[in-house]
mmCIF file of C-alpha atoms and ligand atoms in Angstrom:
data_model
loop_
_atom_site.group_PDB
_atom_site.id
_atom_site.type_symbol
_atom_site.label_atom_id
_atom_site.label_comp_id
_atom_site.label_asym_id
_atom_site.label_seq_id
_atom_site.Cartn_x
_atom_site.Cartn_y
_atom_site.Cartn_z
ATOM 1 C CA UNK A 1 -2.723 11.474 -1.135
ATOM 2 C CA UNK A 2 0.313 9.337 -0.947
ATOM 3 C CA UNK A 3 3.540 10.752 -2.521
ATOM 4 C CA UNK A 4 3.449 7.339 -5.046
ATOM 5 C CA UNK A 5 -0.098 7.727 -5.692
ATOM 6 C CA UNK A 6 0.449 8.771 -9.421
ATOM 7 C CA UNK A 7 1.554 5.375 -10.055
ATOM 8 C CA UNK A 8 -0.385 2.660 -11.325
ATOM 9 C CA UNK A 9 -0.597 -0.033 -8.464
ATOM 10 C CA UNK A 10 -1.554 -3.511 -7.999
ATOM 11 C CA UNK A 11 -3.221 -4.955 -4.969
ATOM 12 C CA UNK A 12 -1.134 -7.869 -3.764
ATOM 13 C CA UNK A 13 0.174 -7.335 0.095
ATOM 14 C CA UNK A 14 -2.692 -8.912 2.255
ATOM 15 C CA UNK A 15 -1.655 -6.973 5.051
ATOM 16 C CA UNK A 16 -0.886 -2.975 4.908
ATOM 17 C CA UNK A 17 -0.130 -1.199 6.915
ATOM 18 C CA UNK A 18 2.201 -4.329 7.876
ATOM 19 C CA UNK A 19 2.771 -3.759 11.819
ATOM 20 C CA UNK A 20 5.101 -2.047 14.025
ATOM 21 C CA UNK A 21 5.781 -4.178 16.421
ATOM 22 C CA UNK A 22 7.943 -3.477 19.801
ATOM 23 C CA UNK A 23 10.483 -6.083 20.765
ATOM 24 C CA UNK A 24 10.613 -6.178 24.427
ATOM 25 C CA UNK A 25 12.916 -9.349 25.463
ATOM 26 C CA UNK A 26 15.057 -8.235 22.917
ATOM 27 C CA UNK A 27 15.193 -4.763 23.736
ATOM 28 C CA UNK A 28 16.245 -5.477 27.264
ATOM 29 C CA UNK A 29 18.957 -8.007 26.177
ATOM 30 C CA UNK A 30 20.616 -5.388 23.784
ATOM 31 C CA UNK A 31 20.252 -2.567 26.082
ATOM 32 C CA UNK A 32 18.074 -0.256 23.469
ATOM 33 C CA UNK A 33 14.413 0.205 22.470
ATOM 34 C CA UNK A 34 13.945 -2.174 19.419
ATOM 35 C CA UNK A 35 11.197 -1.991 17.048
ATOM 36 C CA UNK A 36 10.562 -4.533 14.312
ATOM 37 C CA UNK A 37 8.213 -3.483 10.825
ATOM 38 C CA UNK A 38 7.243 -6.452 9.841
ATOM 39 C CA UNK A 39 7.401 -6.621 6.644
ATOM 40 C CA UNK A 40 7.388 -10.105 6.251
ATOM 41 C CA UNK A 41 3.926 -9.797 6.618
ATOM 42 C CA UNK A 42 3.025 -8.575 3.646
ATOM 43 C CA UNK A 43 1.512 -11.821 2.767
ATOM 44 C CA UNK A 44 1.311 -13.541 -0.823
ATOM 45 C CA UNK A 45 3.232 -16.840 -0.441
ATOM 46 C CA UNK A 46 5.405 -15.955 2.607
ATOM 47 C CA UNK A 47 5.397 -12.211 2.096
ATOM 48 C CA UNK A 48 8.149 -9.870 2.040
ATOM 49 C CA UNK A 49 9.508 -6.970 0.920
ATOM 50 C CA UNK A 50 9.226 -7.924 -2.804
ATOM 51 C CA UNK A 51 5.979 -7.798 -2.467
ATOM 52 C CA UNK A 52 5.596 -4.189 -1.582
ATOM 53 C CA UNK A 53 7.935 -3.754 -4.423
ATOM 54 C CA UNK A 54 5.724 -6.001 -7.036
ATOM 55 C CA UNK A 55 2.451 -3.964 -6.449
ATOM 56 C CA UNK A 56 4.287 -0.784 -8.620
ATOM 57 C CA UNK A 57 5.774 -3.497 -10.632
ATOM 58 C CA UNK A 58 2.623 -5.128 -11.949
ATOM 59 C CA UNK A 59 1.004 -2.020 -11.852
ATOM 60 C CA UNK A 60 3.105 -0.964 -14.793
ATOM 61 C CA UNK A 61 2.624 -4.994 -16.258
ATOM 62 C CA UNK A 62 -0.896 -4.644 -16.262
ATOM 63 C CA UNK A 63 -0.701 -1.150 -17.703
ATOM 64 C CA UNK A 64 0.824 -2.455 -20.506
ATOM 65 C CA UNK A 65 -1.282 -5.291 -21.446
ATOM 66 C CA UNK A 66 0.861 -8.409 -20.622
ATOM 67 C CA UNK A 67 -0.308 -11.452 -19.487
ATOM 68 C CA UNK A 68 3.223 -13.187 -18.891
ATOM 69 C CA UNK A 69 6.329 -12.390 -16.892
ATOM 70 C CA UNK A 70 10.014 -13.740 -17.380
ATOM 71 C CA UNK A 71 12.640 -12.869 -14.237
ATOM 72 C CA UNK A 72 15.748 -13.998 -13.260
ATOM 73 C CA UNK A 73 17.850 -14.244 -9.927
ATOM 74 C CA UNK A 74 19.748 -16.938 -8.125
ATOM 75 C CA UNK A 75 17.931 -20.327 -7.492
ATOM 76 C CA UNK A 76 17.060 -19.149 -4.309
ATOM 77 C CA UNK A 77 15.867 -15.999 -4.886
ATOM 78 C CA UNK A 78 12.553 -14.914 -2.730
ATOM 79 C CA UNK A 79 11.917 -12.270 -5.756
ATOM 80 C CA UNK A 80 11.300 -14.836 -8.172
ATOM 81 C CA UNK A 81 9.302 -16.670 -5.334
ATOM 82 C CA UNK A 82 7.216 -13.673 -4.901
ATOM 83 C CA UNK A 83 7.004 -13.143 -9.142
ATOM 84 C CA UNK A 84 5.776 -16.932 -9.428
ATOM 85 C CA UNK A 85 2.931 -16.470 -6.525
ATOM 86 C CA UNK A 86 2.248 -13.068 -8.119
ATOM 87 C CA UNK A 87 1.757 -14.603 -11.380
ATOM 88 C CA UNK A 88 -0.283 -17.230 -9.690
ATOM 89 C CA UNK A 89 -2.810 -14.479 -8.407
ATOM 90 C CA UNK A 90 -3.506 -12.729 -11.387
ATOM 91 C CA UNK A 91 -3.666 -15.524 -13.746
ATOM 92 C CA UNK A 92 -0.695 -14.998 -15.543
ATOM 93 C CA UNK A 93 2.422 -17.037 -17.144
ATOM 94 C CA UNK A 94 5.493 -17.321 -14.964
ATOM 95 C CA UNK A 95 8.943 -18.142 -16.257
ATOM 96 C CA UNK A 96 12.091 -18.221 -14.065
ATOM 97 C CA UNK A 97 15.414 -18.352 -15.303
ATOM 98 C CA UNK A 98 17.412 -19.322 -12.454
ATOM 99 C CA UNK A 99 20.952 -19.060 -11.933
ATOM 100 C CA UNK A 100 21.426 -22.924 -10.811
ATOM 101 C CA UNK A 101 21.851 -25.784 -12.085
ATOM 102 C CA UNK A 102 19.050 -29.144 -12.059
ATOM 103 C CA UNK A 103 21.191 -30.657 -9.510
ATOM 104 C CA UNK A 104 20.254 -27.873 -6.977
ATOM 105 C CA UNK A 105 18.057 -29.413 -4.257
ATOM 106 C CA UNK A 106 13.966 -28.776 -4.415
ATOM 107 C CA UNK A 107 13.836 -26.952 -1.577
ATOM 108 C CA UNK A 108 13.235 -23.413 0.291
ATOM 109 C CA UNK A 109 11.928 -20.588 -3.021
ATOM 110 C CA UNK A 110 12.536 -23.382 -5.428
ATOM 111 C CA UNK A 111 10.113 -25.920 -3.802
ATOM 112 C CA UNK A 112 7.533 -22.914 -3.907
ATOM 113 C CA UNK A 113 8.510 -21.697 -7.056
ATOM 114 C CA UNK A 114 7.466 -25.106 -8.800
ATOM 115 C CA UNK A 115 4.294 -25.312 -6.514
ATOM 116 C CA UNK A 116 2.926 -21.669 -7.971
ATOM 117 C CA UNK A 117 3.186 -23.186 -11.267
ATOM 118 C CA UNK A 118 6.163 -21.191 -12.495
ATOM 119 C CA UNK A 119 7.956 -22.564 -15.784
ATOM 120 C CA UNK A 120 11.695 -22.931 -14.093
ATOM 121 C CA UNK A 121 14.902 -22.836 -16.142
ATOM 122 C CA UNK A 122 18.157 -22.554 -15.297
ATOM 123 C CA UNK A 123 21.082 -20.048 -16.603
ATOM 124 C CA UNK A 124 24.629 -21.437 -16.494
ATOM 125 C CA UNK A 125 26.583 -18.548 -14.598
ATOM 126 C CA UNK A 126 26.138 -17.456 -10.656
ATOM 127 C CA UNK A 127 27.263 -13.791 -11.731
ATOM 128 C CA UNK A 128 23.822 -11.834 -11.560
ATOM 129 C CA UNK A 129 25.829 -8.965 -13.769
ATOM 130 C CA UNK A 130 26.919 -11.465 -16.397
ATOM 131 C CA UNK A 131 26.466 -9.841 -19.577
ATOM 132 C CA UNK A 132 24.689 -12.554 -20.982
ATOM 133 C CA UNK A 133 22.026 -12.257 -18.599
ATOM 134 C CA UNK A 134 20.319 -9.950 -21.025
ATOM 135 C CA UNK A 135 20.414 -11.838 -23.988
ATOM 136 C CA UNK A 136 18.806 -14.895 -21.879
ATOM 137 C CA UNK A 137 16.169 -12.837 -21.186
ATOM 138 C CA UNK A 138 15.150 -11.398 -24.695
ATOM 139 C CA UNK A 139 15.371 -15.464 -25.967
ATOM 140 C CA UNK A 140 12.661 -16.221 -23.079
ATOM 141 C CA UNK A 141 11.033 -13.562 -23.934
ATOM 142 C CA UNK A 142 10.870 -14.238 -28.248
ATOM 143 C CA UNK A 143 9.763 -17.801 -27.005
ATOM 144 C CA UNK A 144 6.734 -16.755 -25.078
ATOM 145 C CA UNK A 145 6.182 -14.492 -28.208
ATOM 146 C CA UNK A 146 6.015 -17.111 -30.179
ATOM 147 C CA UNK A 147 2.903 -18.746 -28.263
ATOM 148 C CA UNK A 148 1.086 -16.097 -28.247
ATOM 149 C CA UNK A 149 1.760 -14.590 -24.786
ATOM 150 C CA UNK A 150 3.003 -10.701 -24.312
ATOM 151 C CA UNK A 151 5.795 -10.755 -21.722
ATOM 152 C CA UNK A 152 7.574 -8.344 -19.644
ATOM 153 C CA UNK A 153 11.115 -8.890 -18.929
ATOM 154 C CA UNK A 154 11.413 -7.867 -14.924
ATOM 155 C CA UNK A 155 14.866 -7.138 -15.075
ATOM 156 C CA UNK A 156 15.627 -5.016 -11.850
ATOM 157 C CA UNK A 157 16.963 -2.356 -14.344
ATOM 158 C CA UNK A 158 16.192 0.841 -15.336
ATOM 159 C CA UNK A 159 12.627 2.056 -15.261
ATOM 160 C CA UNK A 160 11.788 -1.248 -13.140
ATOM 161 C CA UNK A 161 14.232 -0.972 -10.247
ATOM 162 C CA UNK A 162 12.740 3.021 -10.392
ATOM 163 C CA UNK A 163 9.393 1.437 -9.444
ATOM 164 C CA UNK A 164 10.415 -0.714 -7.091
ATOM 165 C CA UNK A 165 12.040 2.028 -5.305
ATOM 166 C CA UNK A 166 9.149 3.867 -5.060
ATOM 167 C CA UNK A 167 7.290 1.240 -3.672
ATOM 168 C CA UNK A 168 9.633 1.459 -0.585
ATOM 169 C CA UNK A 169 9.316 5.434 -0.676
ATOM 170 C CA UNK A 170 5.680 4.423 0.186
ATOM 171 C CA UNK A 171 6.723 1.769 3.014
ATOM 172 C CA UNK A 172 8.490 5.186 4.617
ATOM 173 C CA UNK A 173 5.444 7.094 4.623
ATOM 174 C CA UNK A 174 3.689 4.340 6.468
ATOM 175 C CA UNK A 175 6.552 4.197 9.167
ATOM 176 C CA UNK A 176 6.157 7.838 9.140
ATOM 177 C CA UNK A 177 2.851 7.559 9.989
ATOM 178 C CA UNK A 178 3.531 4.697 12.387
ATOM 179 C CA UNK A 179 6.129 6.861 14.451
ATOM 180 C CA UNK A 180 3.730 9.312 14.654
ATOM 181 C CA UNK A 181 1.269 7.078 16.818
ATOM 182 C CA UNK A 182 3.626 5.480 19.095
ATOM 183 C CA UNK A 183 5.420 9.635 19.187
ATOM 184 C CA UNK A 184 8.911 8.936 18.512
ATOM 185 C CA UNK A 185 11.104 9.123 15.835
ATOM 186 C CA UNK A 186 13.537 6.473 16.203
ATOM 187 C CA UNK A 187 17.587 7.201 15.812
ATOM 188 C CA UNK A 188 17.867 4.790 13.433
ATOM 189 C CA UNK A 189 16.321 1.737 10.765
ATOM 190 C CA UNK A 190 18.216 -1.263 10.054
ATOM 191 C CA UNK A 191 17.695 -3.168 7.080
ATOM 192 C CA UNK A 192 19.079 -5.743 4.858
ATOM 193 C CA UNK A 193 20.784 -4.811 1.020
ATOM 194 C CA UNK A 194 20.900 -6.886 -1.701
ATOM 195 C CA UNK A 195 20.497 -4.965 -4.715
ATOM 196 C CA UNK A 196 19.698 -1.368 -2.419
ATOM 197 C CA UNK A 197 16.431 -0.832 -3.473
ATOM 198 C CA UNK A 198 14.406 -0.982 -0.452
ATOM 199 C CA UNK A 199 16.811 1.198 1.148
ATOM 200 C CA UNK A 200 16.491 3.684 -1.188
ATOM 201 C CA UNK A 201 13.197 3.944 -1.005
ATOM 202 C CA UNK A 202 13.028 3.917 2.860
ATOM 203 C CA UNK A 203 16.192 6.848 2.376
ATOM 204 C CA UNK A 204 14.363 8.850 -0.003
ATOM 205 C CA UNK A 205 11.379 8.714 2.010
ATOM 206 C CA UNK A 206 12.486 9.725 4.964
ATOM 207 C CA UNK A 207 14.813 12.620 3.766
ATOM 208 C CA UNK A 208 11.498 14.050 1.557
ATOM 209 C CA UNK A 209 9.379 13.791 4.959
ATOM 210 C CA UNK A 210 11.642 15.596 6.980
ATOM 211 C CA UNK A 211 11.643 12.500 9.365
ATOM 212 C CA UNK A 212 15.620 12.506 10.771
ATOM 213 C CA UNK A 213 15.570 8.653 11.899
ATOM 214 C CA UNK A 214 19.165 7.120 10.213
ATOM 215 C CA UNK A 215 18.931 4.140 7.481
ATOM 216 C CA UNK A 216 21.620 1.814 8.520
ATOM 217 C CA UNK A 217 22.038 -1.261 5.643
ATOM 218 C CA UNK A 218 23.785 -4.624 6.107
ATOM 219 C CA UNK A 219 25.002 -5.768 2.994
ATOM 220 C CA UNK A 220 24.401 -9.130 2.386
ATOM 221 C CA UNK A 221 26.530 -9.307 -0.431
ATOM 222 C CA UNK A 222 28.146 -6.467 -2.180
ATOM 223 C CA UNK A 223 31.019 -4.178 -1.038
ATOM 224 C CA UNK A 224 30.014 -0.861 0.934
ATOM 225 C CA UNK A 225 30.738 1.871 -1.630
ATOM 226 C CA UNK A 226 29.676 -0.302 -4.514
ATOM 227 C CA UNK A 227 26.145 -0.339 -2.814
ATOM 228 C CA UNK A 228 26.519 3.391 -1.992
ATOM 229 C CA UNK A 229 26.444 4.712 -5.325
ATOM 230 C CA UNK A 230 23.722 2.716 -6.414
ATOM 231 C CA UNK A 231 21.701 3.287 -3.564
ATOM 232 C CA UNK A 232 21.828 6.895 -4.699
ATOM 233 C CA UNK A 233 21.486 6.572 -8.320
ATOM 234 C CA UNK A 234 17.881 4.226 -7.060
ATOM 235 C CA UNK A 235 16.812 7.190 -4.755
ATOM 236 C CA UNK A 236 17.707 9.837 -7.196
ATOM 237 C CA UNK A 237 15.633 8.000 -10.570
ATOM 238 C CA UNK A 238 12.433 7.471 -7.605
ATOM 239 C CA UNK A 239 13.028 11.129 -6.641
ATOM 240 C CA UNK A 240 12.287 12.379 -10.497
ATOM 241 C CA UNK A 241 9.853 9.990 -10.972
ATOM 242 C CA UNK A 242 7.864 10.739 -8.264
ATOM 243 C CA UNK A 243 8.115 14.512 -8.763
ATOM 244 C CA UNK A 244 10.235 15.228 -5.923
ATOM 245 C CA UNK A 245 12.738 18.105 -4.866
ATOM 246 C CA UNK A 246 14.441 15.808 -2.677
ATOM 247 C CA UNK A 247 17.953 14.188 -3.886
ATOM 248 C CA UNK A 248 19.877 12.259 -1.610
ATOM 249 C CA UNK A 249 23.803 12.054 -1.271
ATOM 250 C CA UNK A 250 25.687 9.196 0.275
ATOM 251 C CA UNK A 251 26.075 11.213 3.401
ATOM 252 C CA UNK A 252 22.629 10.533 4.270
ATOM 253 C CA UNK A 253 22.951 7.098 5.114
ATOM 254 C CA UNK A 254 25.314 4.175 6.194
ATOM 255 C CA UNK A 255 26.151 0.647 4.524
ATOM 256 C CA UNK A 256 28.051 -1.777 6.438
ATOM 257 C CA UNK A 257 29.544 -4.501 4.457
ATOM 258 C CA UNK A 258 31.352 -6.226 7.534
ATOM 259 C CA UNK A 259 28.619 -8.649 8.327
ATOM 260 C CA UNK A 260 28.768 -10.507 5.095
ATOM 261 C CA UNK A 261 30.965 -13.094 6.267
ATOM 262 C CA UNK A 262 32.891 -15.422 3.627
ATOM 263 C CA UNK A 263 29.394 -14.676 1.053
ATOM 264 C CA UNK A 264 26.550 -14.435 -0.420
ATOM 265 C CA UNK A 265 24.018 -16.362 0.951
ATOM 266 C CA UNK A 266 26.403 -18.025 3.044
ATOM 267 C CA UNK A 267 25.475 -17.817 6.925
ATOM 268 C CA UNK A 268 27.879 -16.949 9.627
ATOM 269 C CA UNK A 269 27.869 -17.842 13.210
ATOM 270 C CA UNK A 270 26.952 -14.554 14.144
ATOM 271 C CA UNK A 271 23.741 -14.918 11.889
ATOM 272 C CA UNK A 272 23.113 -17.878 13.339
ATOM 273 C CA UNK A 273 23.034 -16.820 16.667
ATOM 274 C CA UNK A 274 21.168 -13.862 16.108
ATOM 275 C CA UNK A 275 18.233 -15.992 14.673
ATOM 276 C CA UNK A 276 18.494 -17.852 17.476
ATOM 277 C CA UNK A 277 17.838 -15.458 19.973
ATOM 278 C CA UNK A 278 15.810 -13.572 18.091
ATOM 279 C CA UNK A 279 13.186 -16.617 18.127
ATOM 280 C CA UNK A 280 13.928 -17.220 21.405
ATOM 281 C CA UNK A 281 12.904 -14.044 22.923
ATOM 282 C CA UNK A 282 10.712 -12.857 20.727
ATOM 283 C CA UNK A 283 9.083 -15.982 18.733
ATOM 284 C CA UNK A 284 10.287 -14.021 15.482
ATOM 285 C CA UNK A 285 11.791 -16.152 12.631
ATOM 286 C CA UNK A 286 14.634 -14.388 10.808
ATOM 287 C CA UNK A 287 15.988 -16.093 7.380
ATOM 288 C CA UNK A 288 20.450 -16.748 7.263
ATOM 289 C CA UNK A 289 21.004 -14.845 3.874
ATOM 290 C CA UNK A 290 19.424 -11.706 4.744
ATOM 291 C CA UNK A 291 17.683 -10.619 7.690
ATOM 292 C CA UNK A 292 19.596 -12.882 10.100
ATOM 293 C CA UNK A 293 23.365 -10.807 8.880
ATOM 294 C CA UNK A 294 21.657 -7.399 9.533
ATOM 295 C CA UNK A 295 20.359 -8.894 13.125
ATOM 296 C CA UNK A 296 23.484 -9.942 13.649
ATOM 297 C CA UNK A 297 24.918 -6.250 12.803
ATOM 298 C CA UNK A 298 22.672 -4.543 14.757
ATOM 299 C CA UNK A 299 23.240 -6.739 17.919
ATOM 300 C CA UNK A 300 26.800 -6.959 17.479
ATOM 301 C CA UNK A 301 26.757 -2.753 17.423
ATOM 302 C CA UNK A 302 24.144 -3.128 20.521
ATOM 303 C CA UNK A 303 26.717 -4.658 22.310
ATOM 304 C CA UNK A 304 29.922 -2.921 21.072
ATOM 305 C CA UNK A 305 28.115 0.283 22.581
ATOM 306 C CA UNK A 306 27.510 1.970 18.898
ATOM 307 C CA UNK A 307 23.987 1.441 20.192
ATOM 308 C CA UNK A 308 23.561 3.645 23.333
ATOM 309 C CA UNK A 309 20.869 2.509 25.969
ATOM 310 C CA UNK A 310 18.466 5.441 25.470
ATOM 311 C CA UNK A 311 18.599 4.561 21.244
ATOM 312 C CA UNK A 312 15.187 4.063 19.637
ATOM 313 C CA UNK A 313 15.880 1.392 16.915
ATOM 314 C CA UNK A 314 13.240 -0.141 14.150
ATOM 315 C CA UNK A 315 14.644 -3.578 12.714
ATOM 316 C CA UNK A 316 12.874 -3.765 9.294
ATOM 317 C CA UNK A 317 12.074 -7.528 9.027
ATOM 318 C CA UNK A 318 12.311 -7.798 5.068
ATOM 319 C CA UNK A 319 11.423 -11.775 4.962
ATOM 320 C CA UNK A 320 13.075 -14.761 3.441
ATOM 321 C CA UNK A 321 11.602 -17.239 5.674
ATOM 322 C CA UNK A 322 11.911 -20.204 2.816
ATOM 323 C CA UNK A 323 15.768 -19.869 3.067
ATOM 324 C CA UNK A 324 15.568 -20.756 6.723
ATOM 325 C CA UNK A 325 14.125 -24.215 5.607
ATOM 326 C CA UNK A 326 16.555 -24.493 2.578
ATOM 327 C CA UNK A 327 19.602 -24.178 4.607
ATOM 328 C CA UNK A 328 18.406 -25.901 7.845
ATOM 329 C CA UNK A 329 21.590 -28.705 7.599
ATOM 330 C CA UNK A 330 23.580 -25.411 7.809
ATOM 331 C CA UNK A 331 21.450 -24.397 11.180
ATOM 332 C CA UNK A 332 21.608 -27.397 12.430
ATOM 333 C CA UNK A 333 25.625 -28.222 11.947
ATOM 334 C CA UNK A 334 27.110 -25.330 12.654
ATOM 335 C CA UNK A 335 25.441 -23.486 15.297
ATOM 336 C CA UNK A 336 27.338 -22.957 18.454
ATOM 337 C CA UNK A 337 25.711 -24.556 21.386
ATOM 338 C CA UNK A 338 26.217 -21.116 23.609
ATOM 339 C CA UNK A 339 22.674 -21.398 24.661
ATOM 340 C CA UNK A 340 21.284 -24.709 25.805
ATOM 341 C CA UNK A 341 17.334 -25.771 25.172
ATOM 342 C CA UNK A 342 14.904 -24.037 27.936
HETATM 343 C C1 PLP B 1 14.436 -11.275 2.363
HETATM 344 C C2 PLP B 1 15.142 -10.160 1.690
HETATM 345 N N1 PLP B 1 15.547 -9.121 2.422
HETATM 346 C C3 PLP B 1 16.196 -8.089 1.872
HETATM 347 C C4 PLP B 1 16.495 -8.064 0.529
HETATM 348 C C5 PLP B 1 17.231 -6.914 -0.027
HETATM 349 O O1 PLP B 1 16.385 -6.054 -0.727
HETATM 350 P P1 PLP B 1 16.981 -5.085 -1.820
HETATM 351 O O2 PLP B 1 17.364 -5.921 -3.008
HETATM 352 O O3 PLP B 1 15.868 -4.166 -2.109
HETATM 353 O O4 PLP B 1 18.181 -4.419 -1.239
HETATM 354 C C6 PLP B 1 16.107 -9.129 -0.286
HETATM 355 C C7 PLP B 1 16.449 -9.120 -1.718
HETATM 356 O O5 PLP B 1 16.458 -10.115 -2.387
HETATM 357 C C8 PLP B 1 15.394 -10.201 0.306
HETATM 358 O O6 PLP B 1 14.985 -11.239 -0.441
#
């Protein structure tokens, strides 16, 4: 039995356990034994890690008899990507209130948003705390009322960021059992943080499993202690929900918020190279707002010597492949040409 097994779950990730790959050009560039889970094989229009997190989600949407979903994010957001194609799957209504504007190009998660059928609307503000956020939400949500649907609001609140938590308290027992068969326990997991959920989980996890290897999160956006606190507060809700002893304290992990660069979403050369080696040697797309700034942290520390040479690492590939293709002028303009075509 799994520790989240008292949770009702939806089927949605086309590929579990997702694999755990080695990295072997890569690992012999950065001096260090690099792992990648690749969770961006989840599957489900592009895959993931929101769709790990949408399985305990819907499980609770289903549970309570909806059959229509209202989220919000920014206009590039692969969480309402991975709502719409979730919504898509089970036959349900989709609506997206996006904080963008009509002007914003149809690319990347919006292109795919609009092709899972998703009802797309956009919110005047780019603050994803903006206090009016909620009341947006319950007016989407009286308007679906009032056709005869029964919404839930997935506001990554509350109960709902509890569940999504959880979900990554899972994807820790399947690394768990993943170290297990290659016997080692790596030093250390890298992975991206937006809101700190999947960290969390993956913090929480390993703490309750007595598994020692060191969650390391690049901030893609927020400031370090900010991040800290909630990371906690995410861990600790999971923790009681799940009926675990385990509580976690901001000493048991790391969050580096020097890899952001001038912002959100914004990619910096660093990013940009790291995506480009990492496809290079290892055929391994990474996306600019998230996964390509933790890269970039972790081969920056490779090469500063943080990382020593005997360090087992796991990179935790947490998708955003759309973004790649939204920002591509980006790519294209401003990479450095330090390494010419083979
Ligand atoms: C591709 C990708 N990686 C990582 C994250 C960060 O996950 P979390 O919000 O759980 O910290 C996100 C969140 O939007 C994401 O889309």
């Amino acid at each position: 039995m799994s520790l989240s097994s008292s949770l009702p779950r939806v089927s949605l990730c086309d590929h579990l356990p997702t694999s755990l790959q080695e990295a072997p050009r890569l690992s012999k560039t950065l001096g260090i034994k690099l792992f990648v889970k690749r969770e961006d094989l989840t599957g489900l229009a592009t895959g993931g890690n929101k769709i790990r997190n949408l399985e305990f989600i819907f499980g609770e949407v289903l549970e309570r008899g909806c059959d229509a979903i209202i989220t919000t994010a920014g206009v590039h957001s692969n969480m309402c990507r991975a709502t719409a194609a979730t919504a898509a799957r089970l036959g349900m209504k989709c609506m997206l209130l996006l904080r963008g504007s009509k002007g914003d190009p149809e690319e990347g998660n919006l292109l795919l948003d609009r092709l899972l059928g998703a009802d797309v609307r956009f919110i005047p503000t780019k603050d994803p705390y903006d206090e009016r956020v909620p009341g947006w939400l319950e007016e989407a949500s009286r308007e679906l009322e009032a056709t005869g649907h029964r919404p839930y609001v997935l506001h990554l609140t509350g109960g709902t960021s509890t569940l999504a938590t959880c979900a990554y308290v899972d994807g820790a027992e399947e690394l768990a059992a993943q170290f297990a068969k290659i016997g080692t326990i790596p030093d250390s997991l890298y992975v991206t943080v937006g809101s700190g959920i999947t960290m969390a989980g993956l913090v929480l996890g390993f703490k309750h499993l007595e598994r020692p290897t060191r969650v390391v999160g690049v901030s893609a956006n927020s400031e370090a202690g900010f991040l800290a606190d909630r990371i906690v507060d995410y861990a600790n809700s999971a923790a009681s929900r799940l009926r675990l002893d385990t509580r976690i304290v901001a000493g048991d992990f790391e969050v580096l918020d020097d890899y952001v660069g001038p912002g959100y979403g914004v990619p910096t050369l660093e990013a940009i190279e790291a995506i480009r080696l990492t496809a290079r040697e290892e055929g391994l797309l990474l996306d600019p707002v998230y996964t390509g700034k933790c890269m970039a942290a972790l081969q920056d520390r490779a090469r500063n010597g943080h990382l020593g040479q005997d360090e087992t690492v796991v990179f935790l590939h947490s998708g955003g492949i759309p973004n790649l293709f939204a920002q591509a002028g980006t790519l294209k303009t401003r990479t450095p040409l330090t390494q010419q075509p083979r």
